[in-house]
Tab-separated table of N, CA, C and O in Angstrom:
chain	number	residue	atom	x	y	z
B	1	MET	N	0.502	25.605	-56.144
B	1	MET	CA	1.472	26.696	-56.345
B	1	MET	C	0.983	27.952	-56.721
B	1	MET	O	-0.077	28.133	-57.584
B	2	ARG	N	1.527	29.085	-56.061
B	2	ARG	CA	0.969	30.329	-56.278
B	2	ARG	C	1.502	30.899	-57.691
B	2	ARG	O	2.664	30.811	-58.085
B	3	LYS	N	0.675	31.614	-58.443
B	3	LYS	CA	0.881	32.163	-59.698
B	3	LYS	C	1.424	33.679	-59.437
B	3	LYS	O	0.928	34.446	-58.581
B	4	VAL	N	2.656	34.133	-60.011
B	4	VAL	CA	3.160	35.321	-59.837
B	4	VAL	C	2.832	36.052	-61.104
B	4	VAL	O	3.029	35.584	-62.280
B	5	GLU	N	2.191	37.314	-60.823
B	5	GLU	CA	2.046	38.378	-61.983
B	5	GLU	C	3.163	39.347	-62.121
B	5	GLU	O	3.597	40.087	-61.396
B	6	VAL	N	3.551	39.551	-63.233
B	6	VAL	CA	4.396	40.489	-63.628
B	6	VAL	C	4.016	41.225	-64.770
B	6	VAL	O	3.491	40.676	-65.676
B	7	VAL	N	4.055	42.546	-64.591
B	7	VAL	CA	3.265	43.579	-65.489
B	7	VAL	C	4.508	44.461	-66.044
B	7	VAL	O	5.489	44.749	-65.212
B	8	PRO	N	4.191	45.241	-66.972
B	8	PRO	CA	4.987	46.316	-67.504
B	8	PRO	C	5.021	47.498	-66.396
B	8	PRO	O	4.145	47.468	-65.700
B	9	HIS	N	6.326	48.231	-66.556
B	9	HIS	CA	6.088	49.371	-65.524
B	9	HIS	C	5.117	50.125	-65.647
B	9	HIS	O	4.617	50.602	-66.535
B	10	ASN	N	4.643	50.691	-64.338
B	10	ASN	CA	3.394	51.511	-64.262
B	10	ASN	C	4.077	52.874	-63.781
B	10	ASN	O	4.222	52.851	-62.304
B	11	PRO	N	4.227	53.934	-64.451
B	11	PRO	CA	4.423	55.295	-63.600
B	11	PRO	C	3.738	55.636	-62.628
B	11	PRO	O	4.316	56.346	-61.785
B	12	ALA	N	2.444	55.269	-62.393
B	12	ALA	CA	2.009	55.720	-61.081
B	12	ALA	C	2.325	55.046	-59.867
B	12	ALA	O	2.150	55.600	-58.580
B	13	TRP	N	3.223	53.932	-59.986
B	13	TRP	CA	3.928	53.300	-58.869
B	13	TRP	C	4.470	54.442	-58.032
B	13	TRP	O	4.574	54.436	-56.844
B	14	LYS	N	5.125	55.395	-58.576
B	14	LYS	CA	5.963	56.379	-57.827
B	14	LYS	C	4.998	57.272	-56.934
B	14	LYS	O	5.357	57.389	-55.992
B	15	MET	N	3.842	57.508	-57.654
B	15	MET	CA	2.924	58.418	-56.825
B	15	MET	C	2.350	57.506	-55.829
B	15	MET	O	1.982	58.135	-54.668
B	16	ILE	N	1.918	56.220	-56.080
B	16	ILE	CA	1.383	55.363	-54.926
B	16	ILE	C	2.272	55.202	-53.659
B	16	ILE	O	2.111	55.232	-52.532
B	17	PHE	N	3.643	55.160	-54.039
B	17	PHE	CA	4.695	55.034	-52.899
B	17	PHE	C	4.693	56.334	-52.324
B	17	PHE	O	4.719	56.198	-51.089
B	18	GLN	N	4.661	57.476	-52.832
B	18	GLN	CA	4.774	58.735	-52.281
B	18	GLN	C	3.622	58.744	-51.255
B	18	GLN	O	3.608	59.348	-50.187
B	19	THR	N	2.274	58.437	-51.807
B	19	THR	CA	1.089	58.676	-50.903
B	19	THR	C	1.325	57.648	-49.663
B	19	THR	O	1.034	58.153	-48.743
B	20	GLU	N	1.796	56.334	-49.963
B	20	GLU	CA	1.862	55.378	-48.931
B	20	GLU	C	2.932	55.977	-47.985
B	20	GLU	O	2.636	55.880	-46.563
B	21	ALA	N	4.138	56.551	-48.250
B	21	ALA	CA	5.151	56.958	-47.547
B	21	ALA	C	4.564	58.092	-46.664
B	21	ALA	O	4.839	58.269	-45.490
B	22	SER	N	3.658	58.905	-47.233
B	22	SER	CA	3.115	60.147	-46.507
B	22	SER	C	2.389	59.538	-45.420
B	22	SER	O	2.189	60.254	-44.059
B	23	LEU	N	1.692	58.625	-45.577
B	23	LEU	CA	0.670	57.845	-44.672
B	23	LEU	C	1.492	57.281	-43.610
B	23	LEU	O	1.235	57.651	-42.183
B	24	VAL	N	2.733	56.480	-43.886
B	24	VAL	CA	3.352	56.175	-42.834
B	24	VAL	C	3.823	57.166	-41.908
B	24	VAL	O	4.104	57.118	-40.515
B	25	LYS	N	4.547	58.360	-42.580
B	25	LYS	CA	5.097	59.331	-41.740
B	25	LYS	C	4.070	60.004	-40.905
B	25	LYS	O	4.513	60.494	-39.807
B	26	GLU	N	2.931	60.248	-41.458
B	26	GLU	CA	1.877	60.958	-40.519
B	26	GLU	C	1.378	60.025	-39.639
B	26	GLU	O	1.350	60.365	-38.431
B	27	ALA	N	1.460	58.693	-39.706
B	27	ALA	CA	1.003	57.846	-38.690
B	27	ALA	C	1.975	57.638	-37.482
B	27	ALA	O	1.793	57.690	-36.204
B	28	LEU	N	3.334	57.694	-38.130
B	28	LEU	CA	4.321	57.155	-37.055
B	28	LEU	C	4.982	58.755	-36.421
B	28	LEU	O	5.809	58.573	-35.633
B	29	GLY	N	4.933	59.581	-37.326
B	29	GLY	CA	5.590	61.019	-36.772
B	29	GLY	C	7.058	60.791	-36.836
B	29	GLY	O	7.728	60.323	-37.540
B	30	GLU	N	7.483	61.514	-35.664
B	30	GLU	CA	9.187	61.523	-35.600
B	30	GLU	C	9.756	60.235	-35.301
B	30	GLU	O	11.129	60.392	-35.181
B	31	THR	N	9.156	59.106	-35.288
B	31	THR	CA	9.715	57.700	-35.017
B	31	THR	C	10.250	57.311	-36.320
B	31	THR	O	11.082	56.608	-36.468
B	32	VAL	N	9.759	57.949	-37.613
B	32	VAL	CA	10.385	57.517	-38.816
B	32	VAL	C	11.551	58.334	-39.066
B	32	VAL	O	11.437	59.730	-39.261
B	33	MET	N	12.511	57.829	-39.512
B	33	MET	CA	13.712	58.609	-39.947
B	33	MET	C	13.879	58.803	-41.341
B	33	MET	O	14.098	59.533	-41.970
B	34	ALA	N	13.136	57.669	-42.131
B	34	ALA	CA	13.057	57.809	-43.719
B	34	ALA	C	12.217	56.674	-44.229
B	34	ALA	O	12.031	55.381	-43.542
B	35	VAL	N	11.532	56.804	-45.328
B	35	VAL	CA	10.778	55.844	-45.848
B	35	VAL	C	11.285	55.743	-47.355
B	35	VAL	O	11.411	56.649	-48.187
B	36	HIS	N	11.709	54.546	-47.775
B	36	HIS	CA	12.293	54.394	-49.119
B	36	HIS	C	11.515	53.506	-50.119
B	36	HIS	O	10.878	52.354	-49.396
B	37	HIS	N	11.309	53.580	-51.178
B	37	HIS	CA	10.810	52.754	-52.091
B	37	HIS	C	11.690	51.875	-52.741
B	37	HIS	O	12.758	52.147	-53.301
B	38	ILE	N	11.569	50.482	-52.566
B	38	ILE	CA	12.495	49.546	-52.926
B	38	ILE	C	11.631	48.433	-53.630
B	38	ILE	O	10.662	48.298	-53.801
B	39	GLY	N	12.290	47.525	-54.195
B	39	GLY	CA	11.797	46.427	-55.057
B	39	GLY	C	11.662	46.773	-56.476
B	39	GLY	O	11.965	47.832	-56.814
B	40	SER	N	11.490	45.949	-57.200
B	40	SER	CA	11.206	46.303	-58.785
B	40	SER	C	10.339	47.216	-59.198
B	40	SER	O	10.475	47.922	-60.301
B	41	THR	N	9.254	47.439	-58.363
B	41	THR	CA	8.460	48.691	-58.712
B	41	THR	C	9.253	49.929	-58.603
B	41	THR	O	8.478	51.207	-59.235
B	42	ALA	N	10.003	50.182	-58.021
B	42	ALA	CA	11.062	51.308	-57.659
B	42	ALA	C	11.859	51.587	-58.954
B	42	ALA	O	12.415	52.576	-59.185
B	43	ILE	N	12.108	50.645	-59.789
B	43	ILE	CA	13.082	50.602	-60.919
B	43	ILE	C	12.264	51.159	-62.366
B	43	ILE	O	11.502	50.053	-62.557
B	44	PRO	N	12.446	52.231	-62.873
B	44	PRO	CA	11.801	52.620	-63.988
B	44	PRO	C	12.093	51.577	-65.056
B	44	PRO	O	13.221	51.069	-65.234
B	45	ASP	N	10.967	51.234	-65.900
B	45	ASP	CA	11.134	50.620	-67.215
B	45	ASP	C	11.482	49.262	-67.245
B	45	ASP	O	12.005	48.653	-68.344
B	46	ILE	N	11.225	48.501	-66.151
B	46	ILE	CA	11.508	46.970	-66.055
B	46	ILE	C	10.134	46.532	-65.708
B	46	ILE	O	9.208	47.329	-65.040
B	47	HIS	N	9.772	45.424	-65.920
B	47	HIS	CA	8.515	44.734	-65.571
B	47	HIS	C	8.574	44.120	-64.260
B	47	HIS	O	9.902	44.079	-63.539
B	48	ALA	N	7.612	44.168	-63.579
B	48	ALA	CA	7.455	43.857	-62.097
B	48	ALA	C	6.313	43.346	-61.510
B	48	ALA	O	5.139	43.602	-62.261
B	49	LYS	N	6.224	42.943	-60.093
B	49	LYS	CA	5.129	42.392	-59.627
B	49	LYS	C	4.489	43.691	-59.228
B	49	LYS	O	5.143	44.597	-58.599
B	50	PRO	N	3.229	43.903	-59.445
B	50	PRO	CA	2.415	45.042	-58.893
B	50	PRO	C	2.345	45.224	-57.438
B	50	PRO	O	1.218	45.341	-56.921
B	51	ILE	N	3.212	45.312	-56.828
B	51	ILE	CA	3.281	45.389	-55.448
B	51	ILE	C	4.259	46.328	-54.865
B	51	ILE	O	5.487	46.241	-55.199
B	52	ILE	N	3.943	47.465	-54.210
B	52	ILE	CA	4.733	48.347	-53.755
B	52	ILE	C	5.539	48.226	-52.417
B	52	ILE	O	4.824	47.854	-51.610
B	53	ASP	N	6.741	47.878	-52.550
B	53	ASP	CA	7.537	47.467	-51.216
B	53	ASP	C	8.171	48.899	-50.689
B	53	ASP	O	8.743	49.677	-51.366
B	54	LEU	N	7.814	48.961	-49.333
B	54	LEU	CA	8.386	50.200	-48.544
B	54	LEU	C	9.306	49.545	-47.527
B	54	LEU	O	9.492	48.655	-46.927
B	55	LEU	N	10.329	50.315	-47.483
B	55	LEU	CA	11.534	50.173	-46.322
B	55	LEU	C	11.320	51.324	-45.459
B	55	LEU	O	11.799	52.347	-45.869
B	56	ASP	N	11.036	51.253	-44.255
B	56	ASP	CA	10.803	52.284	-43.311
B	56	ASP	C	12.056	52.116	-42.240
B	56	ASP	O	12.040	51.172	-41.693
B	57	LEU	N	12.406	53.304	-42.092
B	57	LEU	CA	13.935	53.334	-41.212
B	57	LEU	C	13.172	54.038	-39.837
B	57	LEU	O	12.832	55.143	-39.955
B	58	LEU	N	13.085	53.340	-38.792
B	58	LEU	CA	12.676	54.021	-37.454
B	58	LEU	C	13.855	54.021	-36.478
B	58	LEU	O	14.763	53.167	-36.488
B	59	HIS	N	13.606	54.942	-35.506
B	59	HIS	CA	14.426	55.106	-34.498
B	59	HIS	C	14.436	53.892	-33.538
B	59	HIS	O	13.237	53.189	-33.557
B	60	ASN	N	15.481	53.208	-33.048
B	60	ASN	CA	15.406	52.131	-32.533
B	60	ASN	C	14.587	51.734	-31.328
B	60	ASN	O	14.075	50.714	-31.032
B	61	TRP	N	14.480	52.697	-30.364
B	61	TRP	CA	13.434	52.959	-29.599
B	61	TRP	C	12.094	52.334	-29.611
B	61	TRP	O	11.296	51.976	-28.726
B	62	ILE	N	11.574	52.775	-30.878
B	62	ILE	CA	10.139	52.295	-31.097
B	62	ILE	C	9.871	51.192	-32.084
B	62	ILE	O	9.070	50.626	-32.347
B	63	CYS	N	11.078	50.647	-32.483
B	63	CYS	CA	11.039	49.592	-33.608
B	63	CYS	C	10.338	48.547	-33.134
B	63	CYS	O	9.311	48.108	-34.077
B	64	ASP	N	10.500	47.946	-32.112
B	64	ASP	CA	9.522	46.836	-31.738
B	64	ASP	C	8.141	46.933	-31.721
B	64	ASP	O	7.220	46.218	-32.313
B	65	MET	N	7.770	48.075	-31.004
B	65	MET	CA	6.442	48.283	-30.788
B	65	MET	C	5.696	48.618	-32.348
B	65	MET	O	4.718	48.098	-32.574
B	66	VAL	N	6.478	49.265	-33.122
B	66	VAL	CA	6.010	49.731	-34.485
B	66	VAL	C	5.585	48.252	-35.375
B	66	VAL	O	5.038	48.025	-36.160
B	67	LEU	N	6.867	47.324	-35.415
B	67	LEU	CA	6.861	46.226	-36.040
B	67	LEU	C	5.630	45.387	-35.666
B	67	LEU	O	4.849	44.978	-36.456
B	68	ASN	N	5.131	45.444	-34.492
B	68	ASN	CA	3.929	44.611	-33.927
B	68	ASN	C	2.714	45.187	-34.401
B	68	ASN	O	1.925	44.500	-34.940
B	69	LEU	N	2.610	46.425	-34.396
B	69	LEU	CA	1.639	47.296	-34.898
B	69	LEU	C	1.299	47.149	-36.362
B	69	LEU	O	0.259	46.928	-36.856
B	70	MET	N	2.607	47.127	-37.285
B	70	MET	CA	2.569	46.842	-38.678
B	70	MET	C	2.139	45.352	-38.940
B	70	MET	O	0.983	45.351	-39.755
B	71	LEU	N	2.463	44.452	-38.345
B	71	LEU	CA	1.862	43.043	-38.516
B	71	LEU	C	0.596	42.885	-38.067
B	71	LEU	O	-0.338	42.343	-38.746
B	72	PHE	N	0.132	43.640	-37.208
B	72	PHE	CA	-1.488	43.506	-36.666
B	72	PHE	C	-2.110	44.260	-37.947
B	72	PHE	O	-3.321	43.669	-38.340
B	73	LEU	N	-1.833	45.569	-38.201
B	73	LEU	CA	-2.466	46.021	-39.560
B	73	LEU	C	-2.443	45.322	-40.735
B	73	LEU	O	-3.548	45.196	-41.341
B	74	PHE	N	-1.142	44.737	-41.029
B	74	PHE	CA	-1.202	43.741	-42.279
B	74	PHE	C	-2.247	42.622	-42.189
B	74	PHE	O	-2.872	42.385	-43.205
B	75	SER	N	-2.491	42.328	-40.900
B	75	SER	CA	-3.625	41.228	-40.709
B	75	SER	C	-4.852	41.712	-41.095
B	75	SER	O	-5.933	40.662	-41.315
B	76	ALA	N	-5.339	42.936	-41.083
B	76	ALA	CA	-6.639	43.402	-41.445
B	76	ALA	C	-6.769	43.927	-42.952
B	76	ALA	O	-7.860	44.239	-43.254
B	77	ILE	N	-5.529	43.635	-43.767
B	77	ILE	CA	-5.746	43.573	-45.253
B	77	ILE	C	-6.186	42.222	-45.851
B	77	ILE	O	-5.924	41.219	-45.572
B	78	PRO	N	-7.281	42.566	-46.878
B	78	PRO	CA	-7.861	41.151	-47.430
B	78	PRO	C	-6.840	40.363	-48.097
B	78	PRO	O	-5.982	41.226	-48.800
B	79	HIS	N	-6.792	39.355	-48.118
B	79	HIS	CA	-5.903	38.192	-48.253
B	79	HIS	C	-5.390	38.327	-49.890
B	79	HIS	O	-4.364	38.528	-50.299
B	80	GLU	N	-6.411	38.817	-50.718
B	80	GLU	CA	-6.206	38.744	-52.181
B	80	GLU	C	-5.626	40.205	-52.365
B	80	GLU	O	-4.806	40.461	-53.598
B	81	LEU	N	-5.332	41.010	-51.463
B	81	LEU	CA	-4.555	42.429	-51.626
B	81	LEU	C	-3.439	42.458	-51.176
B	81	LEU	O	-2.446	43.612	-51.277
B	82	ARG	N	-2.872	41.366	-50.479
B	82	ARG	CA	-1.525	41.350	-49.908
B	82	ARG	C	-0.356	40.294	-50.287
B	82	ARG	O	-1.014	39.126	-50.942
B	83	SER	N	0.743	40.448	-49.971
B	83	SER	CA	1.695	39.366	-50.198
B	83	SER	C	2.099	39.138	-48.741
B	83	SER	O	1.582	39.557	-47.752
B	84	SER	N	3.030	38.132	-48.769
B	84	SER	CA	3.466	37.899	-47.300
B	84	SER	C	3.982	38.920	-46.559
B	84	SER	O	4.881	39.614	-47.120
B	85	PRO	N	3.999	39.083	-45.201
B	85	PRO	CA	4.530	39.746	-44.580
B	85	PRO	C	6.277	39.585	-44.605
B	85	PRO	O	6.606	38.729	-44.337
B	86	LYS	N	6.951	40.556	-44.591
B	86	LYS	CA	8.541	40.506	-44.885
B	86	LYS	C	9.010	41.576	-43.862
B	86	LYS	O	10.248	41.959	-43.989
B	87	ALA	N	8.408	42.008	-42.991
B	87	ALA	CA	8.708	43.018	-41.945
B	87	ALA	C	9.906	42.485	-41.184
B	87	ALA	O	9.800	41.194	-40.713
B	88	GLU	N	10.941	43.186	-40.925
B	88	GLU	CA	12.160	43.014	-40.052
B	88	GLU	C	12.608	44.192	-39.412
B	88	GLU	O	12.723	45.249	-40.085
B	89	CYS	N	12.921	44.076	-38.266
B	89	CYS	CA	13.540	45.313	-37.651
B	89	CYS	C	14.913	45.024	-37.285
B	89	CYS	O	15.198	44.208	-36.577
B	90	LYS	N	15.667	45.751	-37.645
B	90	LYS	CA	17.348	45.738	-37.309
B	90	LYS	C	17.635	46.874	-36.793
B	90	LYS	O	17.257	48.071	-36.986
B	91	ARG	N	18.603	46.580	-35.636
B	91	ARG	CA	19.054	47.734	-34.814
B	91	ARG	C	20.252	48.410	-35.602
B	91	ARG	O	21.192	47.561	-36.390
B	92	LEU	N	20.400	49.678	-35.531
B	92	LEU	CA	21.383	50.589	-36.153
B	92	LEU	C	22.633	50.440	-35.314
B	92	LEU	O	22.624	50.360	-34.163
C-alpha cells in the first residue's frame, strides 16, 4: 500500500505553480487558452499532498497531440518525483 504524505500549506506552492504555468505557456504557445492551479495545494491554509496540480485548457485542434506529448514527458520524470498521470482531454 502506498503511503500518502499530507503536509501543512506551503506559501511557495503558488510561486511554483506560476513558474510551471509559465513553462507550459512558453512551450505550447497559443495552443494554451489558460492554465489553472487546482487541487488542495491551490487552497490556502489547508493541509495537502505536496503535489502541484495544473489544469491546462487547450484549443481542441491540438488537444490530442499535446496530451500524447505530456504523457511522453511524464514518463521521463523519475518515479519518486511523480504521481500517477491524470491527463484527460475534453472537447469544449
